[in-house]
Amino acid sequence: MIEARRLHILRAVADHRTVTAAAAALYLTPSAVSQQLTALEQETGHRLVERGAKGVRLTPAGEILLSHTNAVLAQLERAEAELAAYGSGEAGTVTVAAFATGIAQVVAPAVARLAALAPGIRIRVQDAEGDASLPMVLDRQVDVAVAVEYRGAPAAGDPRLTHVPLYAEPFDAVVPLGHRLADASEVPLADLAKDPWIGPYPGNPCHDVVVLACESAGFQPRLEHSSDDFRAVVALASADAGVALVPRSALRGMDLTHVVVRPVDGVAPTRRVFAAVRRGAEGHPLIRPVLEALGEAARE
């Protein structure tokens, strides 16, 4: 096995051309340099240097080893730099779990921002609904969750977590093109009490938002069709299969040709999105920039 410190000595001898000069540069004695060169030759099984009246020169085997030495020592420099950055909290990996539209809305822009401002921080993203991402943080499976408030979720004052509010967005009513309320400027939820509904499965935080909004309007929604994919929800509404409430950001880029999207009359149901980390981790030098980048993306 070739020792890296002996490669340093080989390169110093190649650079300085004499054992004495190499020794001075390395703060070693000439005899110590000679001993290390001899040991390196024993390790490689090749004569690496030739001594002459004008100093030392590398043999062909020495030149081959020198070409690899430069690559090896450069990689070691990079390793030391990354370890130093890691030790100071400037480099490392942060894992973020977020629901799909949260990824599009704030996580992806935060990843781009960090790539420019903090290239030492590597972000790994996992798609997970809020009811799954918060337990993942608590179980130390991920570092940050981008989640939605829902019934049964750990409260903002939960001693295990630190919450960072990101944004709030309304749900809009989505009804088929030929629906009786298609021409209304706003849709009263109570007027949809007898319609079939399309919505997320129970357990999905958005399911709670829809059910609570309908309960506040005086009825329980009759959920005929269930999907956690809002594209599927809109597609079913386009097929006249029912009505739905969909977060506004989730409607961006969808084919809305055969549906009508209207604001909800009165107080609109809203999903409040936040980032969560294990309490105390918000000040970690890797996690803090991620939370800041998520906040900036939310404000923009």
PDB file of C-alpha atoms in Angstrom:
ATOM      1  CA  MET A   1       0.000   0.000   0.000  1.00  0.00           C
ATOM      2  CA  ILE A   2       1.427   3.380  -1.029  1.00  0.00           C
ATOM      3  CA  GLU A   3       1.363   5.990   1.720  1.00  0.00           C
ATOM      4  CA  ALA A   4       0.062   9.399   0.667  1.00  0.00           C
ATOM      5  CA  ARG A   5       2.702  11.268   2.676  1.00  0.00           C
ATOM      6  CA  ARG A   6       5.422   9.606   0.597  1.00  0.00           C
ATOM      7  CA  LEU A   7       3.699  10.820  -2.544  1.00  0.00           C
ATOM      8  CA  HIS A   8       4.013  14.349  -1.140  1.00  0.00           C
ATOM      9  CA  ILE A   9       7.748  13.776  -0.809  1.00  0.00           C
ATOM     10  CA  LEU A  10       8.054  12.387  -4.338  1.00  0.00           C
ATOM     11  CA  ARG A  11       6.344  15.444  -5.773  1.00  0.00           C
ATOM     12  CA  ALA A  12       8.491  17.798  -3.702  1.00  0.00           C
ATOM     13  CA  VAL A  13      11.645  16.117  -5.001  1.00  0.00           C
ATOM     14  CA  ALA A  14      10.325  16.360  -8.564  1.00  0.00           C
ATOM     15  CA  ASP A  15       9.513  20.041  -8.062  1.00  0.00           C
ATOM     16  CA  HIS A  16      12.733  21.075  -6.326  1.00  0.00           C
ATOM     17  CA  ARG A  17      15.145  18.716  -8.090  1.00  0.00           C
ATOM     18  CA  THR A  18      17.283  18.111  -5.022  1.00  0.00           C
ATOM     19  CA  VAL A  19      16.735  16.205  -1.820  1.00  0.00           C
ATOM     20  CA  THR A  20      18.021  19.136   0.211  1.00  0.00           C
ATOM     21  CA  ALA A  21      15.622  21.642  -1.323  1.00  0.00           C
ATOM     22  CA  ALA A  22      12.701  19.226  -1.033  1.00  0.00           C
ATOM     23  CA  ALA A  23      13.577  18.602   2.607  1.00  0.00           C
ATOM     24  CA  ALA A  24      13.638  22.327   3.332  1.00  0.00           C
ATOM     25  CA  ALA A  25      10.259  22.812   1.684  1.00  0.00           C
ATOM     26  CA  LEU A  26       8.759  19.977   3.700  1.00  0.00           C
ATOM     27  CA  TYR A  27      10.440  20.958   6.975  1.00  0.00           C
ATOM     28  CA  LEU A  28      12.242  17.612   7.055  1.00  0.00           C
ATOM     29  CA  THR A  29      15.868  16.607   7.167  1.00  0.00           C
ATOM     30  CA  PRO A  30      17.510  15.416   3.942  1.00  0.00           C
ATOM     31  CA  SER A  31      18.065  12.012   5.508  1.00  0.00           C
ATOM     32  CA  ALA A  32      14.357  11.729   6.332  1.00  0.00           C
ATOM     33  CA  VAL A  33      13.462  12.539   2.720  1.00  0.00           C
ATOM     34  CA  SER A  34      15.914   9.934   1.473  1.00  0.00           C
ATOM     35  CA  GLN A  35      14.489   7.345   3.830  1.00  0.00           C
ATOM     36  CA  GLN A  36      10.950   8.023   2.660  1.00  0.00           C
ATOM     37  CA  LEU A  37      11.967   7.785  -0.996  1.00  0.00           C
ATOM     38  CA  THR A  38      13.649   4.459  -0.301  1.00  0.00           C
ATOM     39  CA  ALA A  39      10.525   3.202   1.451  1.00  0.00           C
ATOM     40  CA  LEU A  40       8.366   4.348  -1.499  1.00  0.00           C
ATOM     41  CA  GLU A  41      10.582   2.457  -3.905  1.00  0.00           C
ATOM     42  CA  GLN A  42      10.187  -0.644  -1.747  1.00  0.00           C
ATOM     43  CA  GLU A  43       6.396  -0.193  -1.710  1.00  0.00           C
ATOM     44  CA  THR A  44       6.192   0.127  -5.495  1.00  0.00           C
ATOM     45  CA  GLY A  45       8.938  -2.306  -6.392  1.00  0.00           C
ATOM     46  CA  HIS A  46      10.494   0.220  -8.769  1.00  0.00           C
ATOM     47  CA  ARG A  47      13.425   2.587  -8.733  1.00  0.00           C
ATOM     48  CA  LEU A  48      11.836   6.025  -8.762  1.00  0.00           C
ATOM     49  CA  VAL A  49      14.735   8.515  -8.620  1.00  0.00           C
ATOM     50  CA  GLU A  50      18.252   8.795  -9.954  1.00  0.00           C
ATOM     51  CA  ARG A  51      20.846  10.949  -8.241  1.00  0.00           C
ATOM     52  CA  GLY A  52      23.396  12.843 -10.270  1.00  0.00           C
ATOM     53  CA  ALA A  53      25.896  15.677 -10.043  1.00  0.00           C
ATOM     54  CA  LYS A  54      23.144  18.215 -10.768  1.00  0.00           C
ATOM     55  CA  GLY A  55      20.571  16.792  -8.366  1.00  0.00           C
ATOM     56  CA  VAL A  56      17.809  14.237  -8.595  1.00  0.00           C
ATOM     57  CA  ARG A  57      15.614  13.289 -11.508  1.00  0.00           C
ATOM     58  CA  LEU A  58      12.723  10.875 -11.764  1.00  0.00           C
ATOM     59  CA  THR A  59      13.057   7.584 -13.586  1.00  0.00           C
ATOM     60  CA  PRO A  60      10.361   6.585 -16.113  1.00  0.00           C
ATOM     61  CA  ALA A  61       8.654   4.641 -13.315  1.00  0.00           C
ATOM     62  CA  GLY A  62       8.909   7.727 -11.142  1.00  0.00           C
ATOM     63  CA  GLU A  63       7.274   9.838 -13.867  1.00  0.00           C
ATOM     64  CA  ILE A  64       4.392   7.360 -14.096  1.00  0.00           C
ATOM     65  CA  LEU A  65       3.869   7.467 -10.356  1.00  0.00           C
ATOM     66  CA  LEU A  66       4.122  11.265 -10.368  1.00  0.00           C
ATOM     67  CA  SER A  67       1.252  11.533 -12.874  1.00  0.00           C
ATOM     68  CA  HIS A  68      -0.924   9.513 -10.505  1.00  0.00           C
ATOM     69  CA  THR A  69       0.432  11.410  -7.517  1.00  0.00           C
ATOM     70  CA  ASN A  70      -0.930  14.686  -8.849  1.00  0.00           C
ATOM     71  CA  ALA A  71      -4.408  13.179  -9.263  1.00  0.00           C
ATOM     72  CA  VAL A  72      -4.346  11.497  -5.869  1.00  0.00           C
ATOM     73  CA  LEU A  73      -3.154  14.556  -4.001  1.00  0.00           C
ATOM     74  CA  ALA A  74      -5.679  16.772  -5.794  1.00  0.00           C
ATOM     75  CA  GLN A  75      -8.464  14.438  -4.707  1.00  0.00           C
ATOM     76  CA  LEU A  76      -7.160  14.460  -1.149  1.00  0.00           C
ATOM     77  CA  GLU A  77      -7.182  18.262  -1.221  1.00  0.00           C
ATOM     78  CA  ARG A  78     -10.802  18.198  -2.329  1.00  0.00           C
ATOM     79  CA  ALA A  79     -11.624  15.710   0.389  1.00  0.00           C
ATOM     80  CA  GLU A  80      -9.972  17.876   3.027  1.00  0.00           C
ATOM     81  CA  ALA A  81     -11.793  20.956   1.743  1.00  0.00           C
ATOM     82  CA  GLU A  82     -15.155  19.213   1.837  1.00  0.00           C
ATOM     83  CA  LEU A  83     -14.505  17.833   5.291  1.00  0.00           C
ATOM     84  CA  ALA A  84     -13.497  21.286   6.486  1.00  0.00           C
ATOM     85  CA  ALA A  85     -16.675  22.719   4.985  1.00  0.00           C
ATOM     86  CA  TYR A  86     -18.679  19.931   6.567  1.00  0.00           C
ATOM     87  CA  GLY A  87     -17.102  20.625   9.919  1.00  0.00           C
ATOM     88  CA  SER A  88     -18.067  24.272   9.667  1.00  0.00           C
ATOM     89  CA  GLY A  89     -21.592  23.375   8.555  1.00  0.00           C
ATOM     90  CA  GLU A  90     -21.157  24.692   5.008  1.00  0.00           C
ATOM     91  CA  ALA A  91     -21.507  21.356   3.237  1.00  0.00           C
ATOM     92  CA  GLY A  92     -23.663  18.285   3.631  1.00  0.00           C
ATOM     93  CA  THR A  93     -26.968  16.697   2.655  1.00  0.00           C
ATOM     94  CA  VAL A  94     -30.416  17.761   3.857  1.00  0.00           C
ATOM     95  CA  THR A  95     -33.415  15.547   3.093  1.00  0.00           C
ATOM     96  CA  VAL A  96     -36.759  17.285   2.531  1.00  0.00           C
ATOM     97  CA  ALA A  97     -40.129  15.514   2.394  1.00  0.00           C
ATOM     98  CA  ALA A  98     -42.972  17.454   0.784  1.00  0.00           C
ATOM     99  CA  PHE A  99     -46.275  16.936  -1.013  1.00  0.00           C
ATOM    100  CA  ALA A 100     -46.292  17.302  -4.807  1.00  0.00           C
ATOM    101  CA  THR A 101     -47.547  20.882  -5.170  1.00  0.00           C
ATOM    102  CA  GLY A 102     -45.371  21.950  -2.244  1.00  0.00           C
ATOM    103  CA  ILE A 103     -42.386  20.600  -4.159  1.00  0.00           C
ATOM    104  CA  ALA A 104     -43.362  22.658  -7.193  1.00  0.00           C
ATOM    105  CA  GLN A 105     -44.309  25.744  -5.195  1.00  0.00           C
ATOM    106  CA  VAL A 106     -41.416  26.135  -2.766  1.00  0.00           C
ATOM    107  CA  VAL A 107     -39.050  23.160  -2.635  1.00  0.00           C
ATOM    108  CA  ALA A 108     -37.848  23.224  -6.238  1.00  0.00           C
ATOM    109  CA  PRO A 109     -37.253  27.021  -6.163  1.00  0.00           C
ATOM    110  CA  ALA A 110     -35.410  26.589  -2.854  1.00  0.00           C
ATOM    111  CA  VAL A 111     -33.193  23.902  -4.401  1.00  0.00           C
ATOM    112  CA  ALA A 112     -32.312  26.279  -7.242  1.00  0.00           C
ATOM    113  CA  ARG A 113     -31.628  29.121  -4.813  1.00  0.00           C
ATOM    114  CA  LEU A 114     -29.340  26.986  -2.657  1.00  0.00           C
ATOM    115  CA  ALA A 115     -27.455  25.707  -5.695  1.00  0.00           C
ATOM    116  CA  ALA A 116     -26.485  29.304  -6.408  1.00  0.00           C
ATOM    117  CA  LEU A 117     -25.969  30.605  -2.870  1.00  0.00           C
ATOM    118  CA  ALA A 118     -24.867  27.532  -0.907  1.00  0.00           C
ATOM    119  CA  PRO A 119     -23.513  24.965  -3.377  1.00  0.00           C
ATOM    120  CA  GLY A 120     -22.067  22.873  -0.550  1.00  0.00           C
ATOM    121  CA  ILE A 121     -25.577  21.966   0.632  1.00  0.00           C
ATOM    122  CA  ARG A 122     -27.089  19.049  -1.267  1.00  0.00           C
ATOM    123  CA  ILE A 123     -30.871  18.659  -1.111  1.00  0.00           C
ATOM    124  CA  ARG A 124     -32.576  15.296  -1.414  1.00  0.00           C
ATOM    125  CA  VAL A 125     -36.335  15.523  -2.022  1.00  0.00           C
ATOM    126  CA  GLN A 126     -38.941  12.884  -1.204  1.00  0.00           C
ATOM    127  CA  ASP A 127     -42.590  13.118  -2.244  1.00  0.00           C
ATOM    128  CA  ALA A 128     -44.757  12.575   0.845  1.00  0.00           C
ATOM    129  CA  GLU A 129     -48.071  13.927   2.055  1.00  0.00           C
ATOM    130  CA  GLY A 130     -48.097  16.008   5.235  1.00  0.00           C
ATOM    131  CA  ASP A 131     -49.544  13.257   7.364  1.00  0.00           C
ATOM    132  CA  ALA A 132     -46.551  11.088   6.395  1.00  0.00           C
ATOM    133  CA  SER A 133     -43.800  13.709   6.284  1.00  0.00           C
ATOM    134  CA  LEU A 134     -44.144  14.910   9.880  1.00  0.00           C
ATOM    135  CA  PRO A 135     -43.669  11.407  11.352  1.00  0.00           C
ATOM    136  CA  MET A 136     -40.712  11.016   8.998  1.00  0.00           C
ATOM    137  CA  VAL A 137     -39.103  14.068  10.606  1.00  0.00           C
ATOM    138  CA  LEU A 138     -39.789  12.801  14.106  1.00  0.00           C
ATOM    139  CA  ASP A 139     -38.409   9.376  13.199  1.00  0.00           C
ATOM    140  CA  ARG A 140     -35.263  11.011  11.775  1.00  0.00           C
ATOM    141  CA  GLN A 141     -35.939   9.614   8.323  1.00  0.00           C
ATOM    142  CA  VAL A 142     -35.804  13.128   6.852  1.00  0.00           C
ATOM    143  CA  ASP A 143     -34.561  16.469   8.111  1.00  0.00           C
ATOM    144  CA  VAL A 144     -37.323  18.826   6.939  1.00  0.00           C
ATOM    145  CA  ALA A 145     -41.016  18.350   6.175  1.00  0.00           C
ATOM    146  CA  VAL A 146     -43.121  20.695   4.074  1.00  0.00           C
ATOM    147  CA  ALA A 147     -46.587  19.888   5.319  1.00  0.00           C
ATOM    148  CA  VAL A 148     -50.158  21.119   5.619  1.00  0.00           C
ATOM    149  CA  GLU A 149     -52.128  21.717   8.807  1.00  0.00           C
ATOM    150  CA  TYR A 150     -54.649  18.948   9.380  1.00  0.00           C
ATOM    151  CA  ARG A 151     -56.702  17.435  12.164  1.00  0.00           C
ATOM    152  CA  GLY A 152     -54.514  15.362  14.421  1.00  0.00           C
ATOM    153  CA  ALA A 153     -51.284  16.981  13.249  1.00  0.00           C
ATOM    154  CA  PRO A 154     -48.715  18.025  15.863  1.00  0.00           C
ATOM    155  CA  ALA A 155     -49.628  21.575  16.874  1.00  0.00           C
ATOM    156  CA  ALA A 156     -47.383  24.562  16.269  1.00  0.00           C
ATOM    157  CA  GLY A 157     -46.406  24.486  19.941  1.00  0.00           C
ATOM    158  CA  ASP A 158     -45.487  20.800  19.918  1.00  0.00           C
ATOM    159  CA  PRO A 159     -42.232  20.525  21.913  1.00  0.00           C
ATOM    160  CA  ARG A 160     -40.844  18.003  19.436  1.00  0.00           C
ATOM    161  CA  LEU A 161     -41.043  20.222  16.372  1.00  0.00           C
ATOM    162  CA  THR A 162     -40.352  23.743  15.207  1.00  0.00           C
ATOM    163  CA  HIS A 163     -42.888  25.085  12.701  1.00  0.00           C
ATOM    164  CA  VAL A 164     -41.964  27.690  10.099  1.00  0.00           C
ATOM    165  CA  PRO A 165     -45.055  29.115   8.296  1.00  0.00           C
ATOM    166  CA  LEU A 166     -44.589  29.259   4.520  1.00  0.00           C
ATOM    167  CA  TYR A 167     -47.819  30.205   2.756  1.00  0.00           C
ATOM    168  CA  ALA A 168     -51.590  29.832   2.764  1.00  0.00           C
ATOM    169  CA  GLU A 169     -53.705  29.254  -0.309  1.00  0.00           C
ATOM    170  CA  PRO A 170     -57.451  28.997  -0.911  1.00  0.00           C
ATOM    171  CA  PHE A 171     -59.326  26.063  -2.385  1.00  0.00           C
ATOM    172  CA  ASP A 172     -61.419  26.835  -5.436  1.00  0.00           C
ATOM    173  CA  ALA A 173     -64.618  25.087  -6.456  1.00  0.00           C
ATOM    174  CA  VAL A 174     -64.268  22.937  -9.577  1.00  0.00           C
ATOM    175  CA  VAL A 175     -67.531  22.011 -11.295  1.00  0.00           C
ATOM    176  CA  PRO A 176     -68.319  20.449 -14.685  1.00  0.00           C
ATOM    177  CA  LEU A 177     -68.793  22.809 -17.600  1.00  0.00           C
ATOM    178  CA  GLY A 178     -72.542  22.144 -17.747  1.00  0.00           C
ATOM    179  CA  HIS A 179     -73.105  22.433 -13.995  1.00  0.00           C
ATOM    180  CA  ARG A 180     -75.997  24.577 -12.820  1.00  0.00           C
ATOM    181  CA  LEU A 181     -73.555  26.901 -10.979  1.00  0.00           C
ATOM    182  CA  ALA A 182     -71.099  27.197 -13.867  1.00  0.00           C
ATOM    183  CA  ASP A 183     -72.168  30.785 -14.558  1.00  0.00           C
ATOM    184  CA  ALA A 184     -71.940  31.945 -10.937  1.00  0.00           C
ATOM    185  CA  SER A 185     -69.117  34.358 -10.099  1.00  0.00           C
ATOM    186  CA  GLU A 186     -68.653  32.588  -6.746  1.00  0.00           C
ATOM    187  CA  VAL A 187     -69.906  29.213  -5.588  1.00  0.00           C
ATOM    188  CA  PRO A 188     -71.712  28.865  -2.216  1.00  0.00           C
ATOM    189  CA  LEU A 189     -70.659  25.513  -0.789  1.00  0.00           C
ATOM    190  CA  ALA A 190     -74.113  24.904   0.671  1.00  0.00           C
ATOM    191  CA  ASP A 191     -75.471  24.814  -2.887  1.00  0.00           C
ATOM    192  CA  LEU A 192     -73.288  21.754  -3.582  1.00  0.00           C
ATOM    193  CA  ALA A 193     -74.685  19.717  -0.696  1.00  0.00           C
ATOM    194  CA  LYS A 194     -76.601  17.287  -2.930  1.00  0.00           C
ATOM    195  CA  ASP A 195     -73.882  16.865  -5.567  1.00  0.00           C
ATOM    196  CA  PRO A 196     -71.572  13.863  -5.771  1.00  0.00           C
ATOM    197  CA  TRP A 197     -68.059  14.842  -4.681  1.00  0.00           C
ATOM    198  CA  ILE A 198     -64.546  13.979  -5.790  1.00  0.00           C
ATOM    199  CA  GLY A 199     -61.758  14.357  -3.274  1.00  0.00           C
ATOM    200  CA  PRO A 200     -58.642  13.017  -1.580  1.00  0.00           C
ATOM    201  CA  TYR A 201     -58.665   9.908   0.552  1.00  0.00           C
ATOM    202  CA  PRO A 202     -59.155  10.172   4.330  1.00  0.00           C
ATOM    203  CA  GLY A 203     -55.788  10.769   5.942  1.00  0.00           C
ATOM    204  CA  ASN A 204     -54.724  13.207   3.265  1.00  0.00           C
ATOM    205  CA  PRO A 205     -54.610  16.683   4.889  1.00  0.00           C
ATOM    206  CA  CYS A 206     -56.618  18.113   1.983  1.00  0.00           C
ATOM    207  CA  HIS A 207     -59.406  15.652   2.748  1.00  0.00           C
ATOM    208  CA  ASP A 208     -59.754  17.288   6.148  1.00  0.00           C
ATOM    209  CA  VAL A 209     -59.882  20.772   4.593  1.00  0.00           C
ATOM    210  CA  VAL A 210     -62.688  19.725   2.230  1.00  0.00           C
ATOM    211  CA  VAL A 211     -64.725  17.937   4.888  1.00  0.00           C
ATOM    212  CA  LEU A 212     -64.362  20.759   7.429  1.00  0.00           C
ATOM    213  CA  ALA A 213     -65.398  23.347   4.831  1.00  0.00           C
ATOM    214  CA  CYS A 214     -68.488  21.362   3.927  1.00  0.00           C
ATOM    215  CA  GLU A 215     -69.349  20.766   7.581  1.00  0.00           C
ATOM    216  CA  SER A 216     -69.101  24.514   8.180  1.00  0.00           C
ATOM    217  CA  ALA A 217     -71.554  24.967   5.297  1.00  0.00           C
ATOM    218  CA  GLY A 218     -73.973  22.571   7.004  1.00  0.00           C
ATOM    219  CA  PHE A 219     -73.512  19.245   5.227  1.00  0.00           C
ATOM    220  CA  GLN A 220     -71.341  16.175   4.868  1.00  0.00           C
ATOM    221  CA  PRO A 221     -69.950  15.802   1.333  1.00  0.00           C
ATOM    222  CA  ARG A 222     -70.980  12.633  -0.466  1.00  0.00           C
ATOM    223  CA  LEU A 223     -67.583  11.461  -1.705  1.00  0.00           C
ATOM    224  CA  GLU A 224     -68.278   9.232  -4.706  1.00  0.00           C
ATOM    225  CA  HIS A 225     -64.731   9.228  -6.095  1.00  0.00           C
ATOM    226  CA  SER A 226     -61.392   9.405  -4.296  1.00  0.00           C
ATOM    227  CA  SER A 227     -57.909  10.295  -5.521  1.00  0.00           C
ATOM    228  CA  ASP A 228     -54.920  12.041  -3.972  1.00  0.00           C
ATOM    229  CA  ASP A 229     -53.899  13.232  -7.449  1.00  0.00           C
ATOM    230  CA  PHE A 230     -55.623  16.518  -8.224  1.00  0.00           C
ATOM    231  CA  ARG A 231     -55.166  15.957 -11.961  1.00  0.00           C
ATOM    232  CA  ALA A 232     -57.336  12.884 -11.585  1.00  0.00           C
ATOM    233  CA  VAL A 233     -59.837  14.879  -9.534  1.00  0.00           C
ATOM    234  CA  VAL A 234     -60.133  17.525 -12.271  1.00  0.00           C
ATOM    235  CA  ALA A 235     -60.346  14.842 -14.962  1.00  0.00           C
ATOM    236  CA  LEU A 236     -63.281  13.244 -13.156  1.00  0.00           C
ATOM    237  CA  ALA A 237     -64.982  16.619 -12.802  1.00  0.00           C
ATOM    238  CA  SER A 238     -64.427  17.135 -16.538  1.00  0.00           C
ATOM    239  CA  ALA A 239     -66.287  13.854 -17.080  1.00  0.00           C
ATOM    240  CA  ASP A 240     -69.253  15.235 -15.087  1.00  0.00           C
ATOM    241  CA  ALA A 241     -68.580  12.728 -12.287  1.00  0.00           C
ATOM    242  CA  GLY A 242     -68.950  15.287  -9.503  1.00  0.00           C
ATOM    243  CA  VAL A 243     -67.688  18.507  -7.958  1.00  0.00           C
ATOM    244  CA  ALA A 244     -64.538  19.201  -6.011  1.00  0.00           C
ATOM    245  CA  LEU A 245     -62.505  21.658  -4.009  1.00  0.00           C
ATOM    246  CA  VAL A 246     -58.917  21.950  -5.244  1.00  0.00           C
ATOM    247  CA  PRO A 247     -56.017  24.054  -3.925  1.00  0.00           C
ATOM    248  CA  ARG A 248     -55.399  26.955  -6.279  1.00  0.00           C
ATOM    249  CA  SER A 249     -51.741  26.129  -6.921  1.00  0.00           C
ATOM    250  CA  ALA A 250     -52.620  22.553  -7.872  1.00  0.00           C
ATOM    251  CA  LEU A 251     -54.729  23.855 -10.782  1.00  0.00           C
ATOM    252  CA  ARG A 252     -51.801  25.537 -12.497  1.00  0.00           C
ATOM    253  CA  GLY A 253     -50.915  23.952 -15.793  1.00  0.00           C
ATOM    254  CA  MET A 254     -53.947  21.651 -15.844  1.00  0.00           C
ATOM    255  CA  ASP A 255     -56.346  21.168 -18.717  1.00  0.00           C
ATOM    256  CA  LEU A 256     -59.420  23.054 -17.478  1.00  0.00           C
ATOM    257  CA  THR A 257     -61.258  22.980 -20.801  1.00  0.00           C
ATOM    258  CA  HIS A 258     -64.242  21.003 -19.551  1.00  0.00           C
ATOM    259  CA  VAL A 259     -64.574  22.401 -16.037  1.00  0.00           C
ATOM    260  CA  VAL A 260     -65.299  25.750 -14.462  1.00  0.00           C
ATOM    261  CA  VAL A 261     -63.143  27.014 -11.609  1.00  0.00           C
ATOM    262  CA  ARG A 262     -64.739  29.529  -9.263  1.00  0.00           C
ATOM    263  CA  PRO A 263     -63.850  31.058  -5.889  1.00  0.00           C
ATOM    264  CA  VAL A 264     -65.880  29.867  -2.940  1.00  0.00           C
ATOM    265  CA  ASP A 265     -68.461  32.333  -1.692  1.00  0.00           C
ATOM    266  CA  GLY A 266     -67.681  33.633   1.784  1.00  0.00           C
ATOM    267  CA  VAL A 267     -64.674  32.408   3.743  1.00  0.00           C
ATOM    268  CA  ALA A 268     -62.740  30.139   1.408  1.00  0.00           C
ATOM    269  CA  PRO A 269     -61.338  26.887   2.738  1.00  0.00           C
ATOM    270  CA  THR A 270     -57.598  27.311   3.023  1.00  0.00           C
ATOM    271  CA  ARG A 271     -54.621  25.077   3.417  1.00  0.00           C
ATOM    272  CA  ARG A 272     -51.781  26.453   5.482  1.00  0.00           C
ATOM    273  CA  VAL A 273     -48.389  25.173   4.485  1.00  0.00           C
ATOM    274  CA  PHE A 274     -45.422  25.122   6.835  1.00  0.00           C
ATOM    275  CA  ALA A 275     -41.974  23.627   7.171  1.00  0.00           C
ATOM    276  CA  ALA A 276     -41.186  21.538  10.215  1.00  0.00           C
ATOM    277  CA  VAL A 277     -37.930  20.317  11.706  1.00  0.00           C
ATOM    278  CA  ARG A 278     -37.065  18.604  14.939  1.00  0.00           C
ATOM    279  CA  ARG A 279     -36.962  21.226  17.642  1.00  0.00           C
ATOM    280  CA  GLY A 280     -33.481  22.578  18.063  1.00  0.00           C
ATOM    281  CA  ALA A 281     -32.489  21.622  14.522  1.00  0.00           C
ATOM    282  CA  GLU A 282     -33.658  24.950  13.099  1.00  0.00           C
ATOM    283  CA  GLY A 283     -30.302  26.467  14.035  1.00  0.00           C
ATOM    284  CA  HIS A 284     -28.215  23.737  12.409  1.00  0.00           C
ATOM    285  CA  PRO A 285     -25.858  25.354   9.886  1.00  0.00           C
ATOM    286  CA  LEU A 286     -27.102  23.026   7.162  1.00  0.00           C
ATOM    287  CA  ILE A 287     -30.814  23.191   7.952  1.00  0.00           C
ATOM    288  CA  ARG A 288     -31.056  26.923   8.631  1.00  0.00           C
ATOM    289  CA  PRO A 289     -30.206  27.900   5.003  1.00  0.00           C
ATOM    290  CA  VAL A 290     -32.772  25.386   3.743  1.00  0.00           C
ATOM    291  CA  LEU A 291     -35.520  26.902   5.889  1.00  0.00           C
ATOM    292  CA  GLU A 292     -34.498  30.379   4.752  1.00  0.00           C
ATOM    293  CA  ALA A 293     -34.576  29.330   1.106  1.00  0.00           C
ATOM    294  CA  LEU A 294     -38.036  27.785   1.553  1.00  0.00           C
ATOM    295  CA  GLY A 295     -39.241  31.014   3.163  1.00  0.00           C
ATOM    296  CA  GLU A 296     -37.847  33.107   0.325  1.00  0.00           C
ATOM    297  CA  ALA A 297     -39.490  30.870  -2.257  1.00  0.00           C
ATOM    298  CA  ALA A 298     -42.825  31.152  -0.420  1.00  0.00           C
ATOM    299  CA  ARG A 299     -42.609  34.963  -0.321  1.00  0.00           C
ATOM    300  CA  GLU A 300     -41.896  35.122  -4.034  1.00  0.00           C
TER     301      GLU A 300
END
